[in-house]
Structures are given as C-alpha cells and as structure tokens.
XYZ file of C-alpha atoms in Angstrom:
576
model
C 23.289 13.049 -1.959
C 23.099 11.783 -5.549
C 24.529 14.114 -8.183
C 22.118 14.740 -11.017
C 23.180 14.504 -14.649
C 22.794 17.989 -16.117
C 21.519 18.030 -19.691
C 21.682 21.476 -21.266
C 19.401 21.942 -24.268
C 21.232 23.036 -27.443
C 20.818 26.742 -28.107
C 18.622 27.458 -31.111
C 20.105 29.678 -33.846
C 19.192 33.355 -33.646
C 17.292 33.288 -36.944
C 15.127 30.474 -35.619
C 14.370 32.321 -32.385
C 13.356 35.395 -34.393
C 10.448 33.448 -35.903
C 8.789 33.435 -32.467
C 7.675 37.039 -32.771
C 6.214 38.492 -29.610
C 8.340 36.256 -27.384
C 11.728 37.034 -25.909
C 14.599 34.819 -27.147
C 14.656 33.113 -23.736
C 10.957 32.180 -23.791
C 11.240 31.153 -27.442
C 14.085 28.809 -26.457
C 11.957 27.298 -23.684
C 9.075 26.687 -26.088
C 11.383 25.049 -28.627
C 12.745 22.834 -25.847
C 9.157 21.747 -25.139
C 8.723 20.558 -28.711
C 7.007 23.554 -30.288
C 8.779 23.710 -33.621
C 5.951 25.770 -35.114
C 5.656 29.299 -33.656
C 1.868 29.212 -34.181
C 1.608 26.017 -32.132
C 3.693 27.720 -29.444
C 1.302 30.675 -29.364
C -1.664 28.320 -29.088
C 0.051 26.527 -26.216
C 0.483 29.668 -24.140
C -2.890 31.206 -24.990
C -5.206 28.272 -25.764
C -8.388 28.512 -23.745
C -11.147 26.568 -25.459
C -12.783 23.620 -23.702
C -14.758 22.553 -26.731
C -14.120 18.790 -26.645
C -17.278 16.752 -27.089
C -17.532 14.338 -24.136
C -19.676 12.000 -26.217
C -16.573 11.123 -28.243
C -15.499 9.017 -25.272
C -16.488 5.394 -25.754
C -19.608 4.309 -23.784
C -20.515 7.887 -22.820
C -23.947 7.625 -24.448
C -24.787 4.498 -22.446
C -23.569 6.042 -19.197
C -25.581 9.251 -19.673
C -28.723 7.336 -20.640
C -28.523 5.105 -17.547
C -27.783 8.007 -15.195
C -30.592 10.110 -16.617
C -32.957 7.190 -16.171
C -31.888 6.727 -12.565
C -32.293 10.448 -11.865
C -35.739 10.534 -13.443
C -36.923 7.472 -11.497
C -35.226 8.599 -8.259
C -33.226 5.394 -8.071
C -30.535 5.605 -5.401
C -27.093 6.164 -6.992
C -23.644 5.727 -5.420
C -20.517 7.502 -6.647
C -17.667 5.194 -5.648
C -14.282 6.938 -5.542
C -10.696 6.457 -4.487
C -9.196 7.861 -1.276
C -6.483 10.000 -2.881
C -6.915 13.639 -3.925
C -7.820 12.695 -7.498
C -10.491 10.262 -6.335
C -11.880 12.546 -3.626
C -12.164 15.460 -6.061
C -13.783 13.213 -8.659
C -16.263 11.914 -6.080
C -17.177 15.452 -5.008
C -17.496 16.617 -8.629
C -19.796 13.872 -9.855
C -21.860 13.788 -6.653
C -22.398 17.556 -6.881
C -23.461 17.247 -10.519
C -25.887 14.363 -10.044
C -27.402 16.042 -6.982
C -27.857 19.317 -8.879
C -29.657 17.360 -11.604
C -32.084 16.051 -9.007
C -30.537 12.646 -8.370
C -30.629 10.693 -5.114
C -26.888 10.201 -4.741
C -24.540 8.855 -2.076
C -20.750 9.390 -2.114
C -18.738 6.327 -1.125
C -14.969 6.258 -0.588
C -13.441 3.058 0.838
C -11.257 3.050 3.924
C -7.608 2.668 2.926
C -6.642 0.465 5.881
C -9.750 -1.737 6.079
C -10.774 -1.998 2.429
C -7.777 -1.055 0.328
C -7.688 0.595 -3.081
C -10.476 0.313 -5.621
C -13.702 -1.596 -5.795
C -14.210 -4.313 -3.221
C -16.936 -6.924 -3.201
C -18.177 -6.471 0.404
C -18.661 -2.740 -0.194
C -20.661 -3.318 -3.377
C -22.807 -5.962 -1.681
C -23.410 -3.613 1.234
C -24.428 -0.804 -1.129
C -26.903 -3.158 -2.793
C -28.382 -4.072 0.605
C -28.782 -0.362 1.351
C -30.968 0.007 -1.708
C -28.448 1.427 -4.189
C -29.393 0.562 -7.768
C -26.578 2.195 -9.748
C -22.877 2.551 -8.871
C -20.631 4.920 -10.818
C -16.925 4.554 -10.123
C -14.511 7.454 -10.398
C -10.729 7.044 -10.539
C -10.976 3.282 -10.023
C -12.492 0.057 -11.311
C -10.768 -0.534 -14.643
C -9.084 -3.742 -13.440
C -11.835 -4.842 -11.035
C -13.219 -7.676 -13.156
C -14.242 -10.002 -10.306
C -15.606 -7.155 -8.183
C -17.823 -5.830 -10.978
C -19.113 -9.356 -11.600
C -19.931 -9.644 -7.882
C -21.731 -6.311 -7.977
C -23.817 -7.423 -10.922
C -24.784 -10.596 -9.068
C -25.856 -8.413 -6.135
C -28.272 -6.592 -8.444
C -26.310 -3.446 -9.163
C -25.869 -1.662 -12.449
C -22.284 -0.403 -12.655
C -20.652 2.340 -14.713
C -16.852 2.444 -14.548
C -14.981 5.706 -15.133
C -11.227 5.533 -14.698
C -7.931 6.675 -16.187
C -5.522 3.979 -15.018
C -3.876 1.531 -17.387
C -6.148 -1.127 -18.848
C -5.566 -4.830 -18.288
C -6.154 -7.743 -20.650
C -9.940 -7.305 -20.461
C -12.485 -4.670 -19.552
C -14.785 -5.131 -16.572
C -18.289 -6.315 -17.560
C -19.929 -3.031 -16.598
C -22.844 -1.332 -18.317
C -20.379 1.334 -19.507
C -16.599 1.647 -19.222
C -15.304 5.187 -19.770
C -11.528 5.336 -19.880
C -9.638 7.527 -22.363
C -6.864 4.925 -22.486
C -9.130 2.521 -24.362
C -7.814 1.762 -27.840
C -11.241 2.489 -29.302
C -11.473 5.872 -27.549
C -10.830 9.166 -29.327
C -9.324 12.290 -27.803
C -7.077 13.016 -24.832
C -5.708 9.787 -23.357
C -3.951 11.274 -20.340
C -6.733 12.786 -18.277
C -6.724 12.396 -14.524
C -9.550 10.458 -12.913
C -11.264 13.726 -12.021
C -10.883 14.819 -15.655
C -12.787 11.736 -16.811
C -15.445 12.410 -14.156
C -15.702 15.970 -15.453
C -16.299 14.728 -18.998
C -19.176 12.594 -17.709
C -20.552 15.568 -15.748
C -20.228 17.760 -18.830
C -22.107 15.192 -20.907
C -24.914 15.112 -18.334
C -25.114 18.913 -18.285
C -25.076 19.143 -22.083
C -27.887 16.606 -22.284
C -29.943 18.613 -19.779
C -29.195 21.804 -21.742
C -30.345 20.190 -25.003
C -33.495 18.558 -23.677
C -34.874 20.997 -21.128
C -35.159 24.422 -22.724
C -31.475 25.211 -22.665
C -31.222 25.449 -18.905
C -28.485 24.132 -16.659
C -29.467 23.056 -13.140
C -29.898 25.987 -10.787
C -26.631 26.989 -9.167
C -24.305 24.832 -11.262
C -22.176 25.796 -14.240
C -19.447 23.739 -15.846
C -16.880 26.258 -14.647
C -17.995 25.691 -11.045
C -16.547 22.164 -11.267
C -13.170 23.045 -12.730
C -11.539 23.894 -9.395
C -11.979 20.244 -8.450
C -10.461 19.156 -11.770
C -7.371 21.299 -11.204
C -6.950 20.097 -7.616
C -7.221 16.410 -8.484
C -5.222 16.520 -11.714
C -2.222 18.391 -10.316
C -2.205 16.356 -7.092
C -2.217 13.180 -9.215
C 0.787 14.475 -11.210
C -1.073 14.519 -14.513
C 0.797 15.907 -17.548
C 0.568 19.650 -18.126
C 2.457 19.893 -21.401
C -0.427 20.068 -23.873
C -3.956 19.072 -24.649
C -7.209 18.996 -22.767
C -5.655 18.231 -19.393
C -3.584 21.422 -19.462
C -6.573 23.556 -20.423
C -8.767 22.012 -17.736
C -6.143 22.843 -15.114
C -5.659 26.342 -16.508
C -9.392 27.109 -16.250
C -9.562 25.307 -12.919
C -6.917 27.579 -11.447
C -9.044 30.553 -12.484
C -11.981 29.061 -10.564
C -9.781 28.333 -7.546
C -8.530 31.916 -7.480
C -12.084 33.231 -7.614
C -12.579 31.417 -4.287
C -16.021 30.148 -5.304
C -15.895 26.941 -3.264
C -15.878 27.485 0.517
C -13.801 24.359 1.142
C -11.085 25.465 -1.241
C -11.059 28.964 0.280
C -10.662 27.452 3.762
C -7.861 25.159 2.606
C -6.005 28.056 0.982
C -6.209 29.941 4.276
C -4.854 27.147 6.494
C -2.105 26.367 3.963
C -0.918 29.973 4.158
C -1.318 30.601 0.432
C -2.155 33.945 -1.109
C -5.840 34.138 -2.139
C -6.096 34.921 -5.822
C -2.490 33.930 -6.490
C -2.663 30.132 -6.371
C -0.644 28.340 -9.061
C -0.291 24.688 -9.994
C 2.798 24.383 -7.801
C 0.730 25.487 -4.798
C -1.661 22.616 -5.447
C 1.164 20.102 -5.753
C 2.973 21.156 -2.587
C 0.250 22.837 -0.533
C -3.358 21.901 -1.207
C -2.970 18.401 -2.638
C -0.999 16.942 0.295
C -3.589 18.238 2.756
C -6.439 16.630 0.808
C -4.450 13.407 0.564
C -3.717 13.425 4.287
C -7.331 12.535 5.116
C -7.247 9.247 3.228
C -3.724 8.462 4.387
C -4.328 8.724 8.125
C -8.085 8.601 8.605
C -11.166 8.808 6.448
C -11.031 10.449 3.043
C -14.597 11.554 3.720
C -13.166 14.392 5.826
C -11.652 15.817 2.637
C -14.854 15.093 0.726
C -16.914 16.919 3.355
C -14.553 19.894 3.084
C -15.003 20.112 -0.700
C -18.771 19.683 -0.386
C -19.167 22.304 2.366
C -21.703 25.031 1.619
C -20.201 27.786 3.766
C -16.823 28.915 5.061
C -18.087 28.325 8.617
C -18.812 24.690 7.736
C -15.537 24.284 5.845
C -13.009 25.822 8.226
C -13.059 23.125 10.974
C -12.487 20.467 8.331
C -9.636 22.449 6.777
C -8.022 22.775 10.210
C -8.429 19.024 10.685
C -6.678 18.370 7.358
C -3.887 20.733 8.393
C -3.349 18.687 11.554
C -3.490 15.372 9.675
C -0.921 16.628 7.193
C 1.485 17.552 9.973
C 1.050 14.056 11.436
C 1.629 12.567 8.002
C 4.927 14.412 7.651
C 6.153 13.187 11.042
C 5.094 9.576 10.439
C 6.737 9.591 7.022
C 10.067 10.706 8.495
C 9.904 7.987 11.148
C 8.944 5.257 8.692
C 11.595 6.317 6.212
C 14.265 6.078 8.895
C 13.129 2.556 9.831
C 12.937 1.308 6.243
C 16.259 2.917 5.313
C 17.969 0.703 7.911
C 16.695 -2.343 5.996
C 17.729 -0.963 2.643
C 21.347 -0.172 3.462
C 23.564 1.316 0.779
C 24.222 -1.138 -2.049
C 25.081 0.864 -5.194
C 24.796 -2.221 -7.441
C 21.229 -3.162 -6.658
C 18.599 -2.676 -9.377
C 15.507 -2.802 -7.137
C 14.629 -1.820 -3.585
C 12.201 -4.238 -1.916
C 11.470 -3.656 1.776
C 8.620 -3.642 4.249
C 7.374 -3.616 7.810
C 4.281 -4.863 9.608
C 4.056 -1.580 11.529
C 3.839 0.711 8.506
C 0.641 2.685 8.154
C -0.963 2.069 4.800
C -1.362 5.772 4.134
C 2.353 6.523 4.083
C 3.711 3.433 2.305
C 3.611 5.168 -1.074
C 5.352 8.240 0.322
C 8.169 6.101 1.701
C 8.503 4.260 -1.613
C 8.637 7.576 -3.446
C 11.335 8.958 -1.173
C 13.437 5.792 -1.588
C 13.092 5.866 -5.375
C 14.117 9.521 -5.366
C 17.064 9.039 -2.982
C 18.585 5.949 -4.626
C 17.201 6.418 -8.150
C 15.998 2.827 -8.268
C 12.481 1.356 -8.451
C 11.221 0.827 -4.913
C 8.600 -1.584 -3.567
C 7.525 -1.015 0.032
C 5.342 -3.638 1.707
C 2.795 -3.192 4.460
C 2.847 -6.740 5.833
C -0.394 -8.342 6.998
C -1.096 -11.694 8.630
C -2.216 -13.495 5.452
C -2.136 -10.852 2.738
C 0.098 -7.836 2.303
C -0.170 -4.641 0.327
C 2.542 -2.679 -1.380
C 3.150 0.643 -3.030
C 5.659 0.911 -5.849
C 7.476 3.938 -7.204
C 9.792 3.687 -10.150
C 12.091 5.608 -12.468
C 11.540 6.352 -16.174
C 13.894 3.542 -17.165
C 11.667 0.829 -15.606
C 7.911 0.439 -16.131
C 6.740 -0.963 -12.814
C 3.147 -1.645 -13.865
C 4.297 -3.657 -16.881
C 6.540 -5.688 -14.573
C 3.591 -6.354 -12.261
C 1.451 -7.344 -15.248
C 4.055 -9.992 -16.067
C 3.800 -11.274 -12.484
C -0.004 -11.137 -12.335
C -0.293 -14.835 -11.472
C 1.406 -14.077 -8.142
C -0.857 -11.154 -7.252
C -4.401 -10.831 -5.962
C -4.842 -7.415 -7.562
C -2.668 -4.660 -8.947
C -2.731 -1.538 -11.070
C -1.222 1.860 -11.643
C 1.000 3.775 -14.045
C 4.493 3.339 -15.470
C 6.203 4.893 -12.438
C 3.601 4.411 -9.673
C 1.631 1.300 -8.836
C 0.237 -0.818 -6.049
C -0.679 -4.421 -5.438
C -2.085 -6.925 -2.949
C -0.425 -10.320 -2.552
C -0.699 -13.468 -0.456
C 2.258 -13.656 1.900
C 3.254 -17.053 0.534
C 4.049 -15.404 -2.817
C 6.122 -12.472 -1.560
C 9.563 -14.092 -1.829
C 8.885 -15.343 -5.349
C 7.624 -11.911 -6.404
C 10.712 -10.259 -4.918
C 12.929 -12.547 -6.986
C 10.938 -12.055 -10.183
C 10.847 -8.267 -9.914
C 14.561 -8.203 -9.114
C 15.271 -10.283 -12.250
C 13.213 -7.939 -14.399
C 14.864 -4.871 -12.918
C 18.300 -6.419 -13.420
C 17.503 -7.218 -17.051
C 16.428 -3.629 -17.727
C 18.835 -1.677 -15.542
C 22.005 -3.669 -14.853
C 25.076 -2.066 -16.373
C 23.360 1.244 -17.113
C 24.517 4.502 -15.589
C 21.520 5.417 -13.480
C 21.206 8.974 -12.262
C 18.331 11.442 -12.293
C 18.554 13.757 -15.258
C 18.072 17.483 -14.850
C 17.003 19.070 -18.121
C 18.269 22.648 -18.327
C 16.585 25.024 -20.745
C 19.138 27.796 -21.056
C 22.398 29.144 -19.667
C 21.936 32.785 -18.700
C 23.286 35.527 -16.491
C 21.365 36.710 -13.437
C 21.202 40.204 -14.916
C 18.862 38.864 -17.624
C 16.245 37.933 -15.010
C 14.435 41.261 -14.963
C 10.795 41.883 -14.092
C 9.712 41.737 -17.741
C 11.188 38.274 -18.295
C 9.808 36.907 -15.032
C 6.316 38.101 -16.020
C 6.707 36.571 -19.475
C 7.719 33.206 -18.016
C 4.291 33.041 -16.382
C 2.916 32.329 -19.869
C 4.114 28.756 -19.370
C 1.662 28.314 -16.484
C 0.244 25.969 -15.430
C 3.597 24.308 -14.969
C 4.282 20.920 -13.462
C 4.623 17.365 -14.711
C 5.902 17.334 -18.323
C 5.785 21.142 -18.440
C 8.274 22.237 -15.826
C 8.998 25.861 -15.075
C 11.989 27.144 -16.996
C 15.231 25.658 -15.685
C 18.218 27.988 -15.965
C 21.926 27.558 -15.433
C 24.179 30.325 -14.202
C 27.873 29.535 -13.816
C 30.589 30.795 -11.496
C 28.398 32.417 -8.854
C 30.089 33.706 -5.694
C 28.622 32.278 -2.489
C 28.218 35.218 -0.101
C 26.216 33.499 2.649
C 25.316 29.884 3.350
C 23.229 28.229 6.056
C 20.951 25.269 6.625
C 17.273 25.941 7.275
C 14.096 23.998 7.941
C 13.403 21.046 10.172
C 16.521 18.880 10.602
C 18.410 21.375 8.437
C 17.280 19.627 5.261
C 17.176 22.796 3.177
C 19.828 25.214 1.975
C 19.669 29.007 2.068
C 22.248 30.974 0.068
C 23.009 34.484 -0.987
C 24.899 34.499 -4.291
C 26.144 37.038 -6.805
C 27.821 37.328 -10.159
C 31.055 39.275 -10.261
C 30.058 42.927 -10.197
C 26.379 42.091 -9.657
C 23.991 42.534 -6.717
C 23.364 39.734 -4.182
C 20.455 37.389 -4.887
C 18.690 35.035 -2.473
C 18.528 31.328 -3.269
C 16.710 28.432 -1.568
C 17.383 24.756 -2.221
C 14.898 22.299 -0.746
C 16.537 19.035 0.243
C 20.030 20.413 -0.493
C 21.041 21.125 3.097
C 23.980 18.692 3.040
C 25.879 21.068 0.761
C 26.324 23.441 3.702
C 28.842 21.059 5.290
C 31.415 21.872 2.607
C 30.135 24.705 0.462
C 32.411 25.816 -2.410
C 33.193 29.501 -2.650
C 31.965 29.521 -6.253
C 29.214 27.363 -7.703
C 27.283 26.605 -10.853
C 23.555 26.675 -10.075
C 20.563 25.116 -11.848
C 17.339 26.749 -10.732
C 13.860 28.101 -11.332
C 13.610 31.892 -11.243
C 10.790 33.267 -9.110
C 9.589 36.300 -7.224
C 9.781 36.051 -3.443
C 7.157 38.137 -1.651
C 7.709 39.164 1.950
C 5.206 41.751 3.077
C 5.390 44.567 0.566
C 8.822 43.515 -0.644
C 9.186 41.626 -3.927
C 12.593 40.345 -4.988
C 14.218 37.816 -7.283
C 14.845 34.407 -5.744
C 16.492 31.342 -7.205
C 14.774 28.059 -6.346
C 17.795 25.780 -6.553
C 17.365 22.386 -8.164
C 21.024 21.363 -7.990
C 24.432 22.940 -7.548
C 28.022 21.916 -8.230
C 31.423 23.500 -7.670
C 32.355 26.000 -10.351
C 35.039 24.843 -12.751
C 37.737 27.041 -11.237
C 36.696 26.374 -7.657
C 38.636 23.909 -5.543
C 38.237 25.454 -2.100
C 35.298 25.614 0.290
C 33.633 27.920 2.729
C 31.804 26.918 5.841
C 28.163 27.717 6.374
C-alpha cells in the first residue's frame, strides 16, 4: 500500500483568521487554504446562489437556438446524440426533455459502447439520416469528430455540436460548435457536458419566454433540469471549487432532494440513500456508478429510460436493473484487475503502465486503468484488444497530461480525446507497439527521477474534542464538496487504537475505534486501508474527514480515514 505524502497547510495568523467574521477559526482556515484571501469572496463562495449567467455569451449559441427553433416550428425530426457515461446520459435526457416540452419531434440516441465506441460515428449518423432525422445535436461528445461531422453533412444532416472536452487543432465543420473551452468563448470554461447542454436548454427556454408572452412550456422550469446537471457533473468529476459549475450542482442537489424526478427517487431508494439528505458525495459513490453501469455492461438507454420515466412505478424496475448491473460491474472489475495486475508486476522504476487483454469488457477498461493509476501512482493505459483495431482507456496523475501526450502521437491513432488525467483512444493494432514506446518515452521524460507519490493535502491539525456538533454543521457550508473542493481534511496525532478489524468484501476496509488520552472513544472507517490491520500500531496519526454517522436514531461522530501512520512515539503493534 503506497504511503501518501502528507502536506499540512501553514496555519494562518490569528489576526488574519479574525477577519473572517461569522466563521470559526477552523472554517476560516479551510477557506484560506482554498484560495479565498478576501473574506467577502469567502462569504460569496459559501452562500452564492445566483444562476444569472447569460447562455448567449457562449460562442455559436445564437445559431444553435435559431436552428433548433426552426426545426421545432417545422416539426423536423431532431436527434440528441449523447455519450454512454453518466454525464452524457444526463445531458441526453436533459436536452431531449427540453426540446420535447417545446413541442419538438425529438429522438434520443446513445451509441453502444462495445459495438460503436465513444463519440460520433459515421454509420450511426448515416442511419439517422435514413430514418428521416434532419438535425443532430450532440451532447458531451463531437468536438474532435471532424471526419464524422463531414460525413453527416454529406448524408444531409445539419449538426450542432455541444461538448466540454479538450479542443483539437480544428473545430468540426458543424452549423454551431458550443464548447466553453473555445478560446473565443466567454464565461465558465470547466462545465461538464450536461452543464453545456443545460446552457443550451436555458437559452431555448429564455427565447420562448421572450417571444411567447413570457410563458415557459407547460410542466417545465429551469430548476426541473438541475437534478440532471448535478448528477452528470459530479459523476464526471467536474470541479466544485468555484464558479458556475459549483452553483449548478448546489441548486441541482436541492432539486434532487425534493425528489421531483421519479427516476432519481427510485435510484435513491435502491442505493439505500436517505431521501432529502443526498450530497455530492452520494452522487459520486452511489448514484453515478449505477447510472454508469448501464453503458458499461449493456445499453445506456436503460439509464436514459430511468431518468425519463414519468412515474415511480415506471422507474423502479429500471432502477433495480441498474442496481444489478452495478453489482456485476463491481465483480467484473475485481476479476479484470486481478488478471491485468499479473501482467503489470511490480516494477517501482517504471514511468508508465501499458497493459491489455482481448477478453476485457469495454465498459470496465477505464475502471481498471483508474485503479492501476491509483495503486501505482503512474499513468496507466489499458487496452481492449480487437482483431484489427483496439481501444484503450487512460488514467493519469497530475504530473503527466495524458491527452497532451496522445495529441503528440495523433498520427498513430484513429481517434482520441479526453482530459489531462483521463482519456481514450482507438488505434490500429499495427501501431500499438510504436505507441507504447512513444508514450513510455514521454512519460520517462516527464517523470523519471521524480519522487512520485500521491499527495494528501491536510487543512488543519486539531484535537478530536474540537469536533463538536456546531463545527460539523458549519463545515457543511463547504458543500457541495468533491473534485477541487474536498471536504475538510484534518490531522489528529497520537491517537490510541482501542479496536481494529477488517471489514467489507475481501477485508479491503479498516474499522477502528480510537481515542485521545483522556477522551471518549470515536469510530473510524478507512476504505481501502484494510491491510493496516495486519500490523496495526498501538498509536497512530490519522488524516480524515469528520462526519456524522447515522444508525437508526443514533447520530455520532465518525472519522472517515484517508490515511494513517504510526505515531512518532509508537514502535510497537497490536493485532486486529
């Protein structure tokens, strides 16, 4: 188990903390650690609510709205073409719901992961044209699909691309290309795909409001769509530290907890979450994986149908199906990881992991790559070998931009795209060995000789006695927490270990009861830390999130352990 590098933030002077009136010194420290040097900016961060951004500030929005309104008015068949992950499925459901409420003749289309692969594909566009579709709007895909858009145009389609992935050397020749990462685009550049789809939906609704006697379509408000934005954005690990994306998720969680959408209510039930108490973390670890499971192991349209369901009776069978698919996904991931790990071995000097198998299911390749990157703290490329062409998922570390590396190898690839730490590509088998060598060279150039270990940023060193009910309630002001806005991370030193045992399937997790000298016992849970139980020190330093554990009517403090290490004075061990 790789030891993390603990990085404790410097403690701000007392006079500086006092400027953050209305906040405890601990919360003030957390806000300073997140870059809020101005107390007023900090207050805006925790309380900001407005969703006043003008969607027409996004480049090409006017052209997209004009073409969609024309298609709706003329009853031209429209297809919303999405991706098969949670972001893409939510975006597809959101825009389809909006266009349908506006009176459009609209068809949702999500490609099959195994048969069609990620993004736009020419046969699908040609088939849509043969079925009478006149206008295709992409969501969460298409920004690098130059040849596919050209093929769609030749087939007689008008195409609008909405996406949030990194932009290549040229834009696709679509009627409109809406991507906040465009250099000529104002506003928030880090929206999820569903966030971009929401901005298009908002523009359509604002246009209807302005032109038709200030009326929205019957049964649809902007807020009704925000649950989908929160689901897709958090599942896609979009940043929650500031800006429009954070506010969209914050409002979206409100909509989720109002249980307006039957499909979301059904999913909350099967996931065992508390209705009305869903937080961003529950999306990331509970709802998002279940939505993703449909596209990973079957058809993403199962998840789409769940989100589009009109009643709880219609939604519940689909939610149960997603629950089953997610359990299968977990089992298949464990099996695949074991098989790939045998290939990888344990070479501490390598800069890149590159492995694959012809028996891997396409839906779990990215999960295996992610687990390898996390375990070895190296960029990982995992191939799903085919007869002539192969596909791969890549997961990286902050020190190595995997998409930039793929851009530099574009002549070897059929298609590729993604973000700095997550990407995918398709390649002819004849080019695999050359690509492996080139990526290894690039990784060596960037990483060789560097001390590579995951960093654990710690906000504050405190005593357990400081974690009272008032502070725990105040820490909720940081919500929604997640990527780039983690929950507060605390360090408490020299804790006595009172009880220790392994829990969970295969004993992967660690359950402790700890205490400060003279203090009461406190429960602690460490996911993925089960190996510590083999030789648990009697005293530990613990880095953790502080949370309330609810069991029936009982509410108690619990430490969610992120990492532990032997206390400075501890040299012995206790058995679990």
